[in-house]
Coordinates of C-alpha atoms in Angstrom, one line a residue:
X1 CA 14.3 -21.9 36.6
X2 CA 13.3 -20.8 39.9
X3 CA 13.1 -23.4 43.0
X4 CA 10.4 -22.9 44.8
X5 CA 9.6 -21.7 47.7
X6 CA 12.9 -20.2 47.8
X7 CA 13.0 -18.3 44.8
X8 CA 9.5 -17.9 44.5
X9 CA 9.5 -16.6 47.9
X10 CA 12.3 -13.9 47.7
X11 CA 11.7 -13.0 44.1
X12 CA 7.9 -11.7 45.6
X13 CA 9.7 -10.0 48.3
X14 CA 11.7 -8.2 46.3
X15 CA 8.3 -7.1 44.3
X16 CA 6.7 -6.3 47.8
X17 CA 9.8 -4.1 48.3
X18 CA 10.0 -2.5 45.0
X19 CA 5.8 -1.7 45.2
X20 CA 6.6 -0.2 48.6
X21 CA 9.7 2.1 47.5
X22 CA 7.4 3.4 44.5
X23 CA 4.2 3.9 46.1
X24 CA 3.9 8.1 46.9
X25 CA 6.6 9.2 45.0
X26 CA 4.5 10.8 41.9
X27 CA 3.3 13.2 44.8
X28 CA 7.0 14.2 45.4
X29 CA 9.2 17.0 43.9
X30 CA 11.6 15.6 41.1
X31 CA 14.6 16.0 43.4
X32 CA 12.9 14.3 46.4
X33 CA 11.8 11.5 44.2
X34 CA 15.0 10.6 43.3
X35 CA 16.5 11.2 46.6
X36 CA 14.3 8.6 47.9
X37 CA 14.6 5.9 44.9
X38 CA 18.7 6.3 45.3
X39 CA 18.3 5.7 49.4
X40 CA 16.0 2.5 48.7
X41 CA 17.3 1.0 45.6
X42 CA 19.6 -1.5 47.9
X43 CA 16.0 -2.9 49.6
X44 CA 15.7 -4.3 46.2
X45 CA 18.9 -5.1 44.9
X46 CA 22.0 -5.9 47.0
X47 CA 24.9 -3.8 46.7
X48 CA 23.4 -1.5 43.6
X49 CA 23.4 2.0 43.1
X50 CA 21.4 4.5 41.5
X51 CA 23.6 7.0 39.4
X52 CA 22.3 10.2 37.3
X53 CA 23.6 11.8 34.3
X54 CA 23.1 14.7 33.0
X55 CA 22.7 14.2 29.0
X56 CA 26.1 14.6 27.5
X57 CA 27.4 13.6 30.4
X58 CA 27.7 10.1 29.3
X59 CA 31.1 9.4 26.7
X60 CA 30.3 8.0 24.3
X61 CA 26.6 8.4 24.6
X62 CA 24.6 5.3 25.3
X63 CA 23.0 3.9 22.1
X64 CA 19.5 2.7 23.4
X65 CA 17.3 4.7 25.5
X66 CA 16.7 1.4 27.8
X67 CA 19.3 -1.2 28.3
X68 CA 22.7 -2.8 29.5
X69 CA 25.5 -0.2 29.2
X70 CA 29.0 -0.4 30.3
X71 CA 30.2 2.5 32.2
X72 CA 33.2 3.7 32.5
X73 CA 34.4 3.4 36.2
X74 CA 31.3 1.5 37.5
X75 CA 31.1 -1.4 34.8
X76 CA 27.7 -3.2 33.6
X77 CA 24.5 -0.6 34.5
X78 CA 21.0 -0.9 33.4
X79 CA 20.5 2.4 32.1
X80 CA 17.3 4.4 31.2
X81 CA 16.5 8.0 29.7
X82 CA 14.4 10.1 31.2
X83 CA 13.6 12.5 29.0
X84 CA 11.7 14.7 31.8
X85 CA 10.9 17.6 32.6
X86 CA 12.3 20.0 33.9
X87 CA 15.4 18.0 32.1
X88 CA 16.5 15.0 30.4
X89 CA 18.8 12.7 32.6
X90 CA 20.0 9.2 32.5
X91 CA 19.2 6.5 35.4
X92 CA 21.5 4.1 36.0
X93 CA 21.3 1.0 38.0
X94 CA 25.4 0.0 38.5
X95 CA 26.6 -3.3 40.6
X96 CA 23.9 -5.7 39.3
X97 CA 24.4 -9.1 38.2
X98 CA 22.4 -8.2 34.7
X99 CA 23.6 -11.4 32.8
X100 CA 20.5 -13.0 35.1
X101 CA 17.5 -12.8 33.2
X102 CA 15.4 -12.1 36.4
X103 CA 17.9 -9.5 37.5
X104 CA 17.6 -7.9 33.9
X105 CA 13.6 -7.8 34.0
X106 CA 13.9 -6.4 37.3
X107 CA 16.1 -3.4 37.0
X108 CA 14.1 -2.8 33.6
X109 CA 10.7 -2.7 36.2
X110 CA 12.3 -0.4 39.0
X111 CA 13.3 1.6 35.8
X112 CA 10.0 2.1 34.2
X113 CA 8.2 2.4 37.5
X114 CA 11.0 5.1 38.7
X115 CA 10.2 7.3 35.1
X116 CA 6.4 7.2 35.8
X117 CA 7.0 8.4 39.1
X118 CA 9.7 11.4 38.2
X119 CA 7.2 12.0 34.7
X120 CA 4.3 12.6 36.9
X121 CA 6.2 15.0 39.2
X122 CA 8.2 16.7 36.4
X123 CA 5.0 17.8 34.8
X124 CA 3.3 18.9 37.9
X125 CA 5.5 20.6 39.2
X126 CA 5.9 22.3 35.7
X127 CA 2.4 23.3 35.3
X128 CA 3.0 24.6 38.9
X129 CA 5.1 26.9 37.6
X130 CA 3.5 27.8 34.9
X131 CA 0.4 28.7 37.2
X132 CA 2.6 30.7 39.3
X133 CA 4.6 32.7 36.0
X134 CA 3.2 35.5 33.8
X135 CA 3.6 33.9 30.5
X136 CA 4.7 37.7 29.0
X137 CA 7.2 39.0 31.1
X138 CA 8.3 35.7 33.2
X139 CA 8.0 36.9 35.6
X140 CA 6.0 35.5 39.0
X141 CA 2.6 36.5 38.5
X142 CA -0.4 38.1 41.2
X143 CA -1.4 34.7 42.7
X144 CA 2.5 34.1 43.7
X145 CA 2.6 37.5 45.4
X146 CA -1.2 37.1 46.4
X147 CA 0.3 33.6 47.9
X148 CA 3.5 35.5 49.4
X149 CA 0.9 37.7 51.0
X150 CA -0.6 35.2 53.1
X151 CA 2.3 33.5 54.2
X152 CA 3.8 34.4 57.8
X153 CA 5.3 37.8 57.0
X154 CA 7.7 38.3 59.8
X155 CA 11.2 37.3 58.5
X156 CA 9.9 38.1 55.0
X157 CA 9.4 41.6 56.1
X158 CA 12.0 42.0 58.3
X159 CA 14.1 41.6 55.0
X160 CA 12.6 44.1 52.6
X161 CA 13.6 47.2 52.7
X162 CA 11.0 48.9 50.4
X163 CA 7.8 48.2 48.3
X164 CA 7.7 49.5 44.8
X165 CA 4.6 49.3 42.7
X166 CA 6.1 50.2 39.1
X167 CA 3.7 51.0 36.1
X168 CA 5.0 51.0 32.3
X169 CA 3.9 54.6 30.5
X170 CA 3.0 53.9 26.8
X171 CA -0.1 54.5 24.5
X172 CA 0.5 51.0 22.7
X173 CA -2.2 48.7 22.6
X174 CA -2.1 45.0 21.5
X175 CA 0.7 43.3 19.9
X176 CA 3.2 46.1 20.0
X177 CA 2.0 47.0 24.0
X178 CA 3.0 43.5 24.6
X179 CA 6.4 44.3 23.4
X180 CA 7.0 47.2 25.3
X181 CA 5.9 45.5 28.6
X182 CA 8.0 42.2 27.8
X183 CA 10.8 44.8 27.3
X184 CA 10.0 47.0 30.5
X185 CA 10.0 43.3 32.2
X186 CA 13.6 42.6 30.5
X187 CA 15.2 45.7 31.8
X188 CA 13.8 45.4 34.9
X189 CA 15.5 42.1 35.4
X190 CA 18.8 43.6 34.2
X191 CA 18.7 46.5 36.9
X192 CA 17.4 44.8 39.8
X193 CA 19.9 44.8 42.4
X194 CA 20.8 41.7 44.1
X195 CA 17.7 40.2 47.0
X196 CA 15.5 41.7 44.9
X197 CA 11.9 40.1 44.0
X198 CA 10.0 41.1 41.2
X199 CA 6.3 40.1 40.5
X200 CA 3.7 41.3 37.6
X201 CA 0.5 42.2 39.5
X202 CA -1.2 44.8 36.7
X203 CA -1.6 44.5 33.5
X204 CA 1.1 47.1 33.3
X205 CA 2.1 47.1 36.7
X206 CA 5.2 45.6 38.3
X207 CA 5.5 45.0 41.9
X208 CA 9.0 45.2 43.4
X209 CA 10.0 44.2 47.1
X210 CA 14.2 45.3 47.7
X211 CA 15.7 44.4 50.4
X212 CA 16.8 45.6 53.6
X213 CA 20.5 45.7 52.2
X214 CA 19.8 47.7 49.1
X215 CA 16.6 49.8 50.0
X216 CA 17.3 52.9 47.4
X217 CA 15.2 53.1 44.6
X218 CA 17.0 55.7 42.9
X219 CA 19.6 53.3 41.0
X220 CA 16.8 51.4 39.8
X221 CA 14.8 53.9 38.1
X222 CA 17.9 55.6 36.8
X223 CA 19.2 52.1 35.0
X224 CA 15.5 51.8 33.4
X225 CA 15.0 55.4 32.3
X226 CA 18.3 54.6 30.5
X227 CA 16.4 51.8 28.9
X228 CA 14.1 54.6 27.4
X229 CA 11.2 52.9 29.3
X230 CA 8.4 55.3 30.5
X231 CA 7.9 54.7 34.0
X232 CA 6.2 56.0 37.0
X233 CA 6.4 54.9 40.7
X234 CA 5.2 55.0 44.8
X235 CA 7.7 53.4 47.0
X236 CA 6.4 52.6 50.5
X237 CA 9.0 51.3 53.7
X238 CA 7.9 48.8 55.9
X239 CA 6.8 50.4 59.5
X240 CA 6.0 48.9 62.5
X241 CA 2.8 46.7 62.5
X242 CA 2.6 46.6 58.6
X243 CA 2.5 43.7 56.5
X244 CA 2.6 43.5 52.7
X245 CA -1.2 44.8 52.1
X246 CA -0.1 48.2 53.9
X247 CA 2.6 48.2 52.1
X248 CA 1.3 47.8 48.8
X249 CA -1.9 50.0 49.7
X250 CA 0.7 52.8 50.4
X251 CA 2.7 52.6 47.3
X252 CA -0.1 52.6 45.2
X253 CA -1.1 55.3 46.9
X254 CA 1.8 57.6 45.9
X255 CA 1.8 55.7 42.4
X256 CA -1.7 57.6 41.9
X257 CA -0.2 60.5 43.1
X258 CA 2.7 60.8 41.3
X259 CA 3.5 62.6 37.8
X260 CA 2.6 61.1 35.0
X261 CA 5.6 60.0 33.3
X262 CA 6.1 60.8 29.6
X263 CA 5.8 57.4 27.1
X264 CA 8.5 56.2 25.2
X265 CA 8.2 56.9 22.3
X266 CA 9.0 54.4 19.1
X267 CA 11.0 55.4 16.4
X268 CA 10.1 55.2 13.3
X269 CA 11.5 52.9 10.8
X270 CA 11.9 53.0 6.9
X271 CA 13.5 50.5 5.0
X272 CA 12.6 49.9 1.1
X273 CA 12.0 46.3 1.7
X274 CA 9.1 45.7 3.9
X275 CA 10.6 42.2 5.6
X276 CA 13.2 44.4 6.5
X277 CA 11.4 47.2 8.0
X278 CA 9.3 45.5 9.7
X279 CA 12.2 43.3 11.1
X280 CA 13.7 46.3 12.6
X281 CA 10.7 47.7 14.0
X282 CA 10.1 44.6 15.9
X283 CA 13.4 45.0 17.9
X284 CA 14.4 48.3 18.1
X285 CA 13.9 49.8 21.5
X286 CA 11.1 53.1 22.5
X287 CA 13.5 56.5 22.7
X288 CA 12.6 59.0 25.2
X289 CA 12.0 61.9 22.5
X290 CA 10.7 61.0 18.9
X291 CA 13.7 60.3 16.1
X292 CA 13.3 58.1 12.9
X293 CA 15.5 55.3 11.7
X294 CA 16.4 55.0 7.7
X295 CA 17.6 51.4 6.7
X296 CA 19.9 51.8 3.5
X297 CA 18.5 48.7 1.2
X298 CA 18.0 49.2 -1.3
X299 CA 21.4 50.7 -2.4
X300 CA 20.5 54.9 -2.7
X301 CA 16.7 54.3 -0.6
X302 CA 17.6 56.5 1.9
X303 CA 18.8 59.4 -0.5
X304 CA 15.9 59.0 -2.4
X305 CA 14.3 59.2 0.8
X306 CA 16.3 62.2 2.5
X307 CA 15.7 64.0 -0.4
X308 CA 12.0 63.8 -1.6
X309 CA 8.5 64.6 -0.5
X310 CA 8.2 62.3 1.7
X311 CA 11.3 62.4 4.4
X312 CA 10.7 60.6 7.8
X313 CA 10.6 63.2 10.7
X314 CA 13.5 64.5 12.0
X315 CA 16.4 63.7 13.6
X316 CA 17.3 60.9 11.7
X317 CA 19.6 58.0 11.8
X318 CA 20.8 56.8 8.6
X319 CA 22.2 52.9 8.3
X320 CA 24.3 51.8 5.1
X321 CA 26.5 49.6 4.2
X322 CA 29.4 48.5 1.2
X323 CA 28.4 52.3 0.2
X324 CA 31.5 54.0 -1.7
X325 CA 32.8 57.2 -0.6
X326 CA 30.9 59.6 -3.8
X327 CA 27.3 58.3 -2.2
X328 CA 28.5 59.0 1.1
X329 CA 29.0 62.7 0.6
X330 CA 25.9 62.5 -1.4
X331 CA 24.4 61.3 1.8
X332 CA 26.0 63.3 4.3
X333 CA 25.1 66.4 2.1
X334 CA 21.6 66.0 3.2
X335 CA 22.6 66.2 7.1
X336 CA 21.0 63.3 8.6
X337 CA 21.5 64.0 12.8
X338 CA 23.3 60.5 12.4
X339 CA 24.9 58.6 9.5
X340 CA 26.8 54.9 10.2
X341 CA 28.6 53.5 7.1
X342 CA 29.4 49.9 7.9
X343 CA 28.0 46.5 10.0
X344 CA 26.2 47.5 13.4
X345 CA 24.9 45.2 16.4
X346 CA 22.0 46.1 17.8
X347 CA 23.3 47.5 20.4
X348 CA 25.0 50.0 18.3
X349 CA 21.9 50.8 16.7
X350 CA 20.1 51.4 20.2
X351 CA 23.0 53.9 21.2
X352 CA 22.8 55.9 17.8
X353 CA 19.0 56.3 18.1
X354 CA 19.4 57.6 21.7
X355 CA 22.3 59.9 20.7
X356 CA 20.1 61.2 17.8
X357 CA 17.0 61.6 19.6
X358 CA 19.2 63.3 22.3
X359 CA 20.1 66.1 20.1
X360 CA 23.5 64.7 18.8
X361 CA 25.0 64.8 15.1
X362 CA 27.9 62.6 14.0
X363 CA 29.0 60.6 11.7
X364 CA 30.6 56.9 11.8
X365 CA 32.3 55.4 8.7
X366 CA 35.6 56.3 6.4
X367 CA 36.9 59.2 6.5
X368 CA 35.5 62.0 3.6
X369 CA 38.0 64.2 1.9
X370 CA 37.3 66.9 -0.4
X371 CA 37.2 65.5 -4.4
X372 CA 37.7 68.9 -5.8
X373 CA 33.9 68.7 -7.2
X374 CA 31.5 70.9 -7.3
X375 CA 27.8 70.5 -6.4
X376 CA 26.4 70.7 -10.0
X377 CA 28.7 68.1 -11.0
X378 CA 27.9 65.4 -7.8
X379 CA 24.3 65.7 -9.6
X380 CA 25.5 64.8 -12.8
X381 CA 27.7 62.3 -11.4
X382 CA 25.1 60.7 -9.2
X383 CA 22.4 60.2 -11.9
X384 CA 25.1 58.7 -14.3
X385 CA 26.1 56.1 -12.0
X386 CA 22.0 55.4 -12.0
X387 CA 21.9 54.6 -15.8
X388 CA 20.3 57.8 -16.5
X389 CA 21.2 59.6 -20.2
X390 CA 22.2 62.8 -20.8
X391 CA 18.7 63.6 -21.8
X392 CA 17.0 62.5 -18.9
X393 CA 19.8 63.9 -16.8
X394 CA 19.1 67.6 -18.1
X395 CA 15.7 67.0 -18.0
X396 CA 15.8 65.9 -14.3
X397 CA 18.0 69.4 -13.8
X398 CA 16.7 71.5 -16.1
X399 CA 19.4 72.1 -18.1
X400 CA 20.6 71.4 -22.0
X401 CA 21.8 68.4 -22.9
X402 CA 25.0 70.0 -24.3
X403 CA 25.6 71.2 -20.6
X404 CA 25.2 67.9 -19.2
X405 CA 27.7 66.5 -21.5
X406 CA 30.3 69.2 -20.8
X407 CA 30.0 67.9 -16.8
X408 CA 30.1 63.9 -17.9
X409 CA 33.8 65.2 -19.8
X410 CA 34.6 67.1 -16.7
X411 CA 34.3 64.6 -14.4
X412 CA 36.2 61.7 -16.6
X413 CA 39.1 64.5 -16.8
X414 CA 38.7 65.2 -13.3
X415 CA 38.7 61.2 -11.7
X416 CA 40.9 60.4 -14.9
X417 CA 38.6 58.1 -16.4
X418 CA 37.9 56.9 -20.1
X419 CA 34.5 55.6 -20.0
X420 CA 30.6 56.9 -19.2
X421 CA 30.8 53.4 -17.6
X422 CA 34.0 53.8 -15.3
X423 CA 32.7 56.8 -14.5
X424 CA 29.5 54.7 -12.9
X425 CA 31.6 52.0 -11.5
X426 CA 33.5 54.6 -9.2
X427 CA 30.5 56.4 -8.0
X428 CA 29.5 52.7 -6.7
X429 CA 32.5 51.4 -5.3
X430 CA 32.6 48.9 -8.1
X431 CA 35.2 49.7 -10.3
X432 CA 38.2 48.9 -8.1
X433 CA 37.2 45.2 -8.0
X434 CA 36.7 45.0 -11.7
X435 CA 40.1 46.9 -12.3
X436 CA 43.3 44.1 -13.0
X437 CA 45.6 43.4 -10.1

């Protein structure tokens, strides 16, 4: 029960106090408002703290998002989740006397009036950002470098060394041009050198500012050209009496002026499942020349492939995997420029297309001794281990039936085998794991 006046009369000066620390702070940044809330939370209670924690911070985690906790090290807390932006956090109110109702209600109030105040400033200053950020590339976006622009320029200037207005080369339109720019923004970020700024002010252009300490452009365009990426430039350096319009107006300048850059070029990808394919062709990198990518899956697509009508465009890079050592030869007796037996990252698969389009030929995977066979009989072996009879087999080679047998007995004598169906399971890889131990 409260006695008044006393009670009455602090209890509404602790309101007064609490309406006064809250007032304004919606119109702060997230870190100021809780800057400000931790400075004035002793107006309203004596002796209490405001705490954060990052989620996961808390061991064990608390089991309300609202309510008394025990803390480890600081005892009782009132504590509250804010689950923001930009992050979730938990606010806790430590040294209070919670087992008094009133004191309970009110560290629940300063609670719920301190998460309106960090909700309204978490999402403005997110949509801030998001005003300021090219939603493609991530990165900041014309009206932050339009905003740069007409800020005092003096120390900004006096620390850039050069202006660089980049554009990305490629004749891809929609979806796929979207790619290749995101990409283009990707590799940019990786090569930038440290001070370096970054802004997307075209739809395929890419303004750069490097600083004074690091004013060559050279190792830039070098690390993206290694990316495959299709680029052209103008650089500009700051002179005396410029600001970043003359800058800008003078690198574009020599952007117009400069050679048009060659477009990367995608490879192209084949795959007998379509998922597949088009899983691959959504990730694998442009190449500087033209070269074609062959996904194994099926089992035997990419000799079907290599050898019919319809090949892909040479060079090639052939993928495969769990293939035995008979299809391999098969395979590598069609010469694909490149030829990788086995699990690859992506990464691997980005350094084989640019070896192949490069002009390289090589082959990864077990090594491929000579089995004493002779071409005729690979044939015959090959469209056994495809279920094919001996009839269909000379029919498909254009020979008797009788000759085709005479191979089949050949090559059981040859691999020692008994069976038609042992002889199948070797030219799979297949027959060791059926064989006893």
């Amino acid at each position: 029960m409260l006695t008044p006046p006393t009670d009455w009369a602090l209890l509404s000066n602790r309101l007064l106090l609490l309406q006064e620390l809250m007032v304004g702070l919606s119109k702060l940044r997230v870190e100021e408002v809780l800057r400000r809330a931790a400075a004035g939370v002793g107006w309203v209670f004596d002796g209490a703290a405001l705490r954060v924690f990052e989620v996961g911070e808390l061991e064990p985690a608390p089991l309300v998002s609202r309510g008394r906790v025990v803390l480890p090290g600081d005892g009782e807390a009132y504590v509250a989740l804010f689950a923001g932006p930009p992050a979730p956090c938990y606010l806790a109110l430590t040294g209070l006397a919670l087992g008094e109702p009133r004191e309970f209600r009110l560290a629940a109030l300063f609670c719920e009036h301190l998460i309106a105040a960090l909700e309204a400033a978490g999402y403005r200053e997110a949509l801030e950002r998001q005003a300021h950020t090219d939603w493609l590339t991530g990165l900041p976006n014309q009206r932050s470098f339009e905003e740069l622009a007409r800020a005092p320029q003096g120390a900004l200037l006096s620390e850039v060394g050069a202006l660089g207005v980049l554009e990305c080369c490629h004749d891809a339109s929609g979806a796929r041009g979207d790619l290749l720019l995101r990409r283009f923004a990707e590799a940019l970020a990786r090569a930038l050198p440290a001070g370096a700024r970054a802004f997307r002010t075209g739809t395929f252009q890419i303004t750069v500012l490097l600083s004074a300490a690091a004013p060559s452009w050279d190792a830039l365009e070098a690390a993206l050209r290694r990316d495959a990426l299709g680029i052209k430039s103008g650089w500009a350096h700051p002179g005396a009496g410029d600001d970043l319009a003359a800058l800008v107006a003078r690198a574009s300048a020599a952007l117009e002026a400069a050679p048009p850059a060659p477009p990367a070029t995608p490879p192209v990808v084949r795959c007998g499942f379509g998922a597949l394919q088009t899983l691959y062709t959504s990730w694998v990198r442009p190449l500087p020349a033209p070269a074609s990518l062959v996904i194994d899956v099926p089992h035997g697509y990419a000799f079907d492939l290599l050898s019919g009508e319809g090949a892909p465009a040479r060079p090639v890079l052939v993928l495969t995997e769990g293939a035995s050592e008979p299809y391999l030869r098969d395979l590598a007796a069609l010469s694909p420029e490149g030829l990788i037996a086995g699990r690859v990252t992506e990464a691997e698969v980005r350094v084989a297309l640019e070896r192949v389009a490069a002009g390289e030929r090589f082959y990864q995977g077990p090594t491929l001794g000579d089995d004493g066979l002779f071409p005729r009989e690979r044939e015959v072996w090959r469209l056994v281990a495809r279920g094919l009879s001996n009839a269909q087999i000379a029919g498909a080679l254009g020979v008797r039936e009788k000759t085709v047998a005479n191979y089949v007995t050949s090559l059981q004598e040859k691999l020692h085998l008994s069976s038609r169906v042992a002889l199948a399971l070797r030219y799979l890889g297949r027959l060791e794991a059926l064989e006893p131990p």
